[in-house]
Amino acid sequence: AQTVTQSQPEMSVQEAETVTLSCTYDTSESDYYLFWYKQPPSRQMILVIRQEAYKQQNATENRFSVNFQKAAKSFSLKISDSQLGDAAMYFCAYGTGTASKLTFGTGTRLQVTL
Amino acid sequence: DSGVTQTPKHLITATGQRVTLRCSPRSGDLSVYWYQQSLDQGLQFLIQYYNGEERAKGNILERFSAQQFPDLHSELNLSSLELGDSALYFCASSVGGFEDTQYFGPGTRLTVL
């Protein structure tokens, strides 16, 4: 069974600084997709970034980028120039064709301080 | 705004009751997914429908059922409710298969008293 592990329950970053959230996953599949979702206090699940496993290039969306290490089964999220609005719960998720669902990690709560 | 709508936003009911949660996917999306987010279980996949047909089943209790209608909206029915069913229920939609990004609705907060 696929599992997703987020080993950092909480992280804190100062405004304008950079922070990296960790995620590892376990799979025997070769074709899969990885996602980071953000859940602010409103509880809405918002897509942050997506990575296709077949792509070697790391995905980037404005201030958000990933470090995808396929052999190590690692998928970390880097947030640059952190803003107060980045404060939220961040979930790493894995999706594959053998099970249409997304498997989520337990989340990392990110605090942004002044 | 993801384009996925869910009603109601909040639902408070008693044990033993039955409720129906409704979801309308984004325009053009054929797949609907239901997830449950609780404090002790995290985000758990319940069930997926694709163009009216059940495609995948997860940790969905027998007391729970779902369907997707011809207009592609979906309903999740929860019956014989227990205190432990209190959770945030999300609907997500995607164009079709697993390779497509799932976009989440705002969720329905269910409280069972």
mmCIF file of C-alpha atoms in Angstrom:
data_model
loop_
_atom_site.group_PDB
_atom_site.id
_atom_site.type_symbol
_atom_site.label_atom_id
_atom_site.label_comp_id
_atom_site.label_asym_id
_atom_site.label_seq_id
_atom_site.Cartn_x
_atom_site.Cartn_y
_atom_site.Cartn_z
ATOM 1 C CA ALA A 1 0.000 0.000 0.000
ATOM 2 C CA GLN A 2 1.151 3.484 -0.740
ATOM 3 C CA THR A 3 2.035 5.630 2.241
ATOM 4 C CA VAL A 4 2.923 9.289 2.534
ATOM 5 C CA THR A 5 4.950 10.558 5.463
ATOM 6 C CA GLN A 6 5.322 14.131 6.626
ATOM 7 C CA SER A 7 7.728 14.031 9.531
ATOM 8 C CA GLN A 8 7.390 17.678 10.569
ATOM 9 C CA PRO A 9 4.101 18.270 12.425
ATOM 10 C CA GLU A 10 4.902 21.980 12.782
ATOM 11 C CA MET A 11 7.269 24.448 11.200
ATOM 12 C CA SER A 12 7.854 28.133 11.712
ATOM 13 C CA VAL A 13 9.363 30.712 9.360
ATOM 14 C CA GLN A 14 9.884 34.430 9.510
ATOM 15 C CA GLU A 15 8.251 36.637 6.945
ATOM 16 C CA ALA A 16 10.378 36.980 3.774
ATOM 17 C CA GLU A 17 12.460 33.929 4.678
ATOM 18 C CA THR A 18 12.547 30.525 2.996
ATOM 19 C CA VAL A 19 11.215 27.297 4.465
ATOM 20 C CA THR A 20 11.241 23.697 3.254
ATOM 21 C CA LEU A 21 8.566 21.160 4.143
ATOM 22 C CA SER A 22 9.476 17.490 3.852
ATOM 23 C CA CYS A 23 7.526 14.601 2.404
ATOM 24 C CA THR A 24 8.480 11.023 1.664
ATOM 25 C CA TYR A 25 6.367 8.348 0.082
ATOM 26 C CA ASP A 26 6.470 4.640 -0.432
ATOM 27 C CA THR A 27 5.361 3.061 -3.682
ATOM 28 C CA SER A 28 6.170 0.319 -6.124
ATOM 29 C CA GLU A 29 4.444 2.144 -8.975
ATOM 30 C CA SER A 30 6.385 3.769 -11.790
ATOM 31 C CA ASP A 31 3.690 6.170 -12.963
ATOM 32 C CA TYR A 32 2.323 8.492 -10.325
ATOM 33 C CA TYR A 33 1.722 12.099 -9.432
ATOM 34 C CA LEU A 34 2.593 14.108 -6.366
ATOM 35 C CA PHE A 35 0.840 17.159 -5.004
ATOM 36 C CA TRP A 36 1.077 19.731 -2.283
ATOM 37 C CA TYR A 37 -2.187 21.116 -0.983
ATOM 38 C CA LYS A 38 -2.601 24.021 1.405
ATOM 39 C CA GLN A 39 -5.385 24.149 3.988
ATOM 40 C CA PRO A 40 -5.716 27.595 5.594
ATOM 41 C CA PRO A 41 -7.954 28.235 8.623
ATOM 42 C CA SER A 42 -10.942 28.413 6.262
ATOM 43 C CA ARG A 43 -10.388 24.618 5.818
ATOM 44 C CA GLN A 44 -10.524 24.906 2.015
ATOM 45 C CA MET A 45 -8.053 22.533 0.297
ATOM 46 C CA ILE A 46 -6.063 24.565 -2.221
ATOM 47 C CA LEU A 47 -3.687 23.059 -4.756
ATOM 48 C CA VAL A 48 -0.208 24.520 -4.411
ATOM 49 C CA ILE A 49 1.844 22.512 -6.865
ATOM 50 C CA ARG A 50 1.900 19.257 -8.808
ATOM 51 C CA GLN A 51 4.744 17.013 -9.985
ATOM 52 C CA GLU A 52 4.603 14.209 -12.525
ATOM 53 C CA ALA A 53 6.902 11.317 -11.592
ATOM 54 C CA TYR A 54 8.055 10.893 -15.191
ATOM 55 C CA LYS A 55 9.372 14.454 -15.302
ATOM 56 C CA GLN A 56 12.901 15.039 -14.088
ATOM 57 C CA GLN A 57 12.442 18.793 -13.896
ATOM 58 C CA ASN A 58 11.216 20.063 -10.564
ATOM 59 C CA ALA A 59 7.899 21.901 -10.659
ATOM 60 C CA THR A 60 7.731 25.593 -9.810
ATOM 61 C CA GLU A 61 4.788 27.896 -9.180
ATOM 62 C CA ASN A 62 5.863 31.443 -8.367
ATOM 63 C CA ARG A 63 7.318 31.336 -4.832
ATOM 64 C CA PHE A 64 6.657 27.615 -4.470
ATOM 65 C CA SER A 65 8.993 24.964 -5.809
ATOM 66 C CA VAL A 66 9.601 21.295 -5.164
ATOM 67 C CA ASN A 67 12.686 19.142 -4.821
ATOM 68 C CA PHE A 68 11.649 15.810 -6.307
ATOM 69 C CA GLN A 69 14.080 12.975 -5.692
ATOM 70 C CA LYS A 70 12.504 9.935 -7.317
ATOM 71 C CA ALA A 71 15.095 7.386 -6.243
ATOM 72 C CA ALA A 72 14.863 8.566 -2.656
ATOM 73 C CA LYS A 73 11.066 8.848 -2.885
ATOM 74 C CA SER A 74 11.256 12.353 -1.518
ATOM 75 C CA PHE A 75 9.119 15.336 -2.470
ATOM 76 C CA SER A 76 9.824 18.488 -0.485
ATOM 77 C CA LEU A 77 8.165 21.876 -0.867
ATOM 78 C CA LYS A 78 10.180 25.068 -0.721
ATOM 79 C CA ILE A 79 8.415 28.333 -0.017
ATOM 80 C CA SER A 80 10.485 31.418 -0.796
ATOM 81 C CA ASP A 81 9.846 34.943 0.450
ATOM 82 C CA SER A 82 7.290 33.631 2.952
ATOM 83 C CA GLN A 83 4.195 35.744 3.504
ATOM 84 C CA LEU A 84 1.710 35.873 6.348
ATOM 85 C CA GLY A 85 -0.882 34.388 4.022
ATOM 86 C CA ASP A 86 1.234 31.257 3.667
ATOM 87 C CA ALA A 87 0.347 30.242 7.217
ATOM 88 C CA ALA A 88 -1.664 27.063 6.869
ATOM 89 C CA MET A 89 -1.618 23.301 7.083
ATOM 90 C CA TYR A 90 0.263 21.774 4.154
ATOM 91 C CA PHE A 91 -0.519 18.284 2.928
ATOM 92 C CA CYS A 92 1.580 16.183 0.625
ATOM 93 C CA ALA A 93 -0.448 13.786 -1.528
ATOM 94 C CA TYR A 94 0.216 10.923 -3.915
ATOM 95 C CA GLY A 95 -1.950 9.699 -6.759
ATOM 96 C CA THR A 96 -1.633 6.705 -9.050
ATOM 97 C CA GLY A 97 -3.661 4.896 -11.651
ATOM 98 C CA THR A 98 -4.035 1.654 -9.736
ATOM 99 C CA ALA A 99 -6.038 3.533 -7.121
ATOM 100 C CA SER A 100 -7.737 6.669 -8.331
ATOM 101 C CA LYS A 101 -7.676 8.217 -4.903
ATOM 102 C CA LEU A 102 -5.172 10.588 -3.413
ATOM 103 C CA THR A 103 -3.252 9.340 -0.398
ATOM 104 C CA PHE A 104 -2.424 12.160 1.971
ATOM 105 C CA GLY A 105 0.259 12.678 4.571
ATOM 106 C CA THR A 106 -0.643 13.846 8.059
ATOM 107 C CA GLY A 107 0.191 17.450 7.296
ATOM 108 C CA THR A 108 2.651 20.097 8.429
ATOM 109 C CA ARG A 109 1.349 23.198 10.166
ATOM 110 C CA LEU A 110 3.302 26.233 8.989
ATOM 111 C CA GLN A 111 3.473 29.375 11.125
ATOM 112 C CA VAL A 112 4.706 32.611 9.612
ATOM 113 C CA THR A 113 6.025 35.170 12.071
ATOM 114 C CA LEU A 114 6.831 38.837 11.672
ATOM 115 C CA ASP B 1 -12.608 29.472 -5.743
ATOM 116 C CA SER B 2 -12.026 25.975 -7.139
ATOM 117 C CA GLY B 3 -15.327 25.819 -9.014
ATOM 118 C CA VAL B 4 -16.504 22.845 -6.950
ATOM 119 C CA THR B 5 -19.541 23.576 -4.812
ATOM 120 C CA GLN B 6 -20.764 21.702 -1.770
ATOM 121 C CA THR B 7 -23.936 22.091 0.255
ATOM 122 C CA PRO B 8 -24.640 22.508 3.050
ATOM 123 C CA LYS B 9 -21.596 24.145 4.625
ATOM 124 C CA HIS B 10 -22.548 22.993 8.091
ATOM 125 C CA LEU B 11 -24.803 20.234 9.315
ATOM 126 C CA ILE B 12 -25.673 19.417 12.905
ATOM 127 C CA THR B 13 -27.679 16.303 13.579
ATOM 128 C CA ALA B 14 -28.271 13.601 16.171
ATOM 129 C CA THR B 15 -27.015 10.060 16.423
ATOM 130 C CA GLY B 16 -29.041 7.581 14.421
ATOM 131 C CA GLN B 17 -30.108 10.139 11.836
ATOM 132 C CA ARG B 18 -29.487 10.203 8.090
ATOM 133 C CA VAL B 19 -28.064 13.112 6.097
ATOM 134 C CA THR B 20 -27.263 13.859 2.474
ATOM 135 C CA LEU B 21 -24.314 15.919 1.335
ATOM 136 C CA ARG B 22 -24.344 17.397 -2.133
ATOM 137 C CA CYS B 23 -21.522 18.227 -4.523
ATOM 138 C CA SER B 24 -21.407 19.895 -7.920
ATOM 139 C CA PRO B 25 -18.157 19.381 -9.825
ATOM 140 C CA ARG B 26 -16.310 21.923 -11.907
ATOM 141 C CA SER B 27 -17.717 22.453 -15.365
ATOM 142 C CA GLY B 28 -16.335 19.773 -17.652
ATOM 143 C CA ASP B 29 -15.141 17.446 -14.891
ATOM 144 C CA LEU B 30 -16.450 13.896 -15.064
ATOM 145 C CA SER B 31 -14.908 12.485 -11.893
ATOM 146 C CA VAL B 32 -16.118 13.164 -8.380
ATOM 147 C CA TYR B 33 -14.283 12.032 -5.266
ATOM 148 C CA TRP B 34 -15.413 12.074 -1.640
ATOM 149 C CA TYR B 35 -12.972 12.411 1.245
ATOM 150 C CA GLN B 36 -13.451 12.504 5.007
ATOM 151 C CA GLN B 37 -11.195 14.612 7.214
ATOM 152 C CA SER B 38 -11.313 13.828 10.900
ATOM 153 C CA LEU B 39 -8.928 14.662 13.716
ATOM 154 C CA ASP B 40 -7.891 11.073 14.365
ATOM 155 C CA GLN B 41 -7.940 9.662 10.827
ATOM 156 C CA GLY B 42 -6.674 12.580 8.770
ATOM 157 C CA LEU B 43 -7.819 12.827 5.148
ATOM 158 C CA GLN B 44 -9.302 9.548 3.967
ATOM 159 C CA PHE B 45 -10.609 8.670 0.541
ATOM 160 C CA LEU B 46 -14.155 7.344 0.562
ATOM 161 C CA ILE B 47 -15.315 6.795 -3.012
ATOM 162 C CA GLN B 48 -14.943 7.952 -6.620
ATOM 163 C CA TYR B 49 -17.482 8.220 -9.412
ATOM 164 C CA TYR B 50 -16.697 8.744 -13.054
ATOM 165 C CA ASN B 51 -19.459 9.812 -15.412
ATOM 166 C CA GLY B 52 -22.129 8.216 -13.277
ATOM 167 C CA GLU B 53 -20.324 4.969 -12.515
ATOM 168 C CA GLU B 54 -18.556 3.968 -9.344
ATOM 169 C CA ARG B 55 -14.860 3.695 -10.151
ATOM 170 C CA ALA B 56 -13.003 3.259 -6.861
ATOM 171 C CA LYS B 57 -13.880 2.598 -3.261
ATOM 172 C CA GLY B 58 -11.841 3.417 -0.204
ATOM 173 C CA ASN B 59 -12.537 3.303 3.494
ATOM 174 C CA ILE B 60 -16.246 3.877 3.136
ATOM 175 C CA LEU B 61 -18.511 2.412 5.782
ATOM 176 C CA GLU B 62 -21.504 0.308 4.772
ATOM 177 C CA ARG B 63 -23.730 2.946 6.402
ATOM 178 C CA PHE B 64 -22.459 5.416 3.797
ATOM 179 C CA SER B 65 -23.414 5.423 0.139
ATOM 180 C CA ALA B 66 -22.971 7.761 -2.792
ATOM 181 C CA GLN B 67 -24.153 8.279 -6.312
ATOM 182 C CA GLN B 68 -23.471 10.501 -9.279
ATOM 183 C CA PHE B 69 -26.397 11.750 -11.307
ATOM 184 C CA PRO B 70 -26.684 12.328 -15.087
ATOM 185 C CA ASP B 71 -25.947 16.035 -14.595
ATOM 186 C CA LEU B 72 -22.732 14.862 -12.834
ATOM 187 C CA HIS B 73 -23.557 16.231 -9.417
ATOM 188 C CA SER B 74 -22.998 13.760 -6.616
ATOM 189 C CA GLU B 75 -24.572 13.013 -3.275
ATOM 190 C CA LEU B 76 -23.071 11.291 -0.266
ATOM 191 C CA ASN B 77 -25.615 9.682 2.031
ATOM 192 C CA LEU B 78 -24.668 8.985 5.614
ATOM 193 C CA SER B 79 -27.068 6.938 7.712
ATOM 194 C CA SER B 80 -27.341 5.615 11.275
ATOM 195 C CA LEU B 81 -24.972 8.371 12.238
ATOM 196 C CA GLU B 82 -22.585 7.919 15.124
ATOM 197 C CA LEU B 83 -20.582 10.458 17.101
ATOM 198 C CA GLY B 84 -17.452 9.299 15.305
ATOM 199 C CA ASP B 85 -18.888 10.351 11.950
ATOM 200 C CA SER B 86 -18.397 13.986 12.910
ATOM 201 C CA ALA B 87 -15.885 15.291 10.389
ATOM 202 C CA LEU B 88 -15.282 17.572 7.452
ATOM 203 C CA TYR B 89 -16.446 15.930 4.231
ATOM 204 C CA PHE B 90 -14.809 17.094 1.041
ATOM 205 C CA CYS B 91 -15.835 16.583 -2.507
ATOM 206 C CA ALA B 92 -13.214 16.924 -5.219
ATOM 207 C CA SER B 93 -13.525 16.778 -8.972
ATOM 208 C CA SER B 94 -11.199 16.168 -11.878
ATOM 209 C CA VAL B 95 -11.475 15.907 -15.635
ATOM 210 C CA GLY B 96 -11.165 12.143 -15.629
ATOM 211 C CA GLY B 97 -8.360 9.864 -14.569
ATOM 212 C CA PHE B 98 -5.749 9.710 -11.876
ATOM 213 C CA GLU B 99 -3.381 11.885 -13.893
ATOM 214 C CA ASP B 100 -5.737 14.822 -13.586
ATOM 215 C CA THR B 101 -5.506 17.215 -10.680
ATOM 216 C CA GLN B 102 -8.290 16.983 -8.145
ATOM 217 C CA TYR B 103 -9.854 20.295 -7.160
ATOM 218 C CA PHE B 104 -11.576 20.422 -3.812
ATOM 219 C CA GLY B 105 -14.816 22.000 -2.739
ATOM 220 C CA PRO B 106 -15.111 23.992 0.496
ATOM 221 C CA GLY B 107 -16.306 20.980 2.459
ATOM 222 C CA THR B 108 -19.322 20.179 4.617
ATOM 223 C CA ARG B 109 -18.762 20.235 8.347
ATOM 224 C CA LEU B 110 -20.878 17.474 9.920
ATOM 225 C CA THR B 111 -21.440 17.462 13.652
ATOM 226 C CA VAL B 112 -23.237 14.499 15.192
ATOM 227 C CA LEU B 113 -24.520 15.126 18.717
#
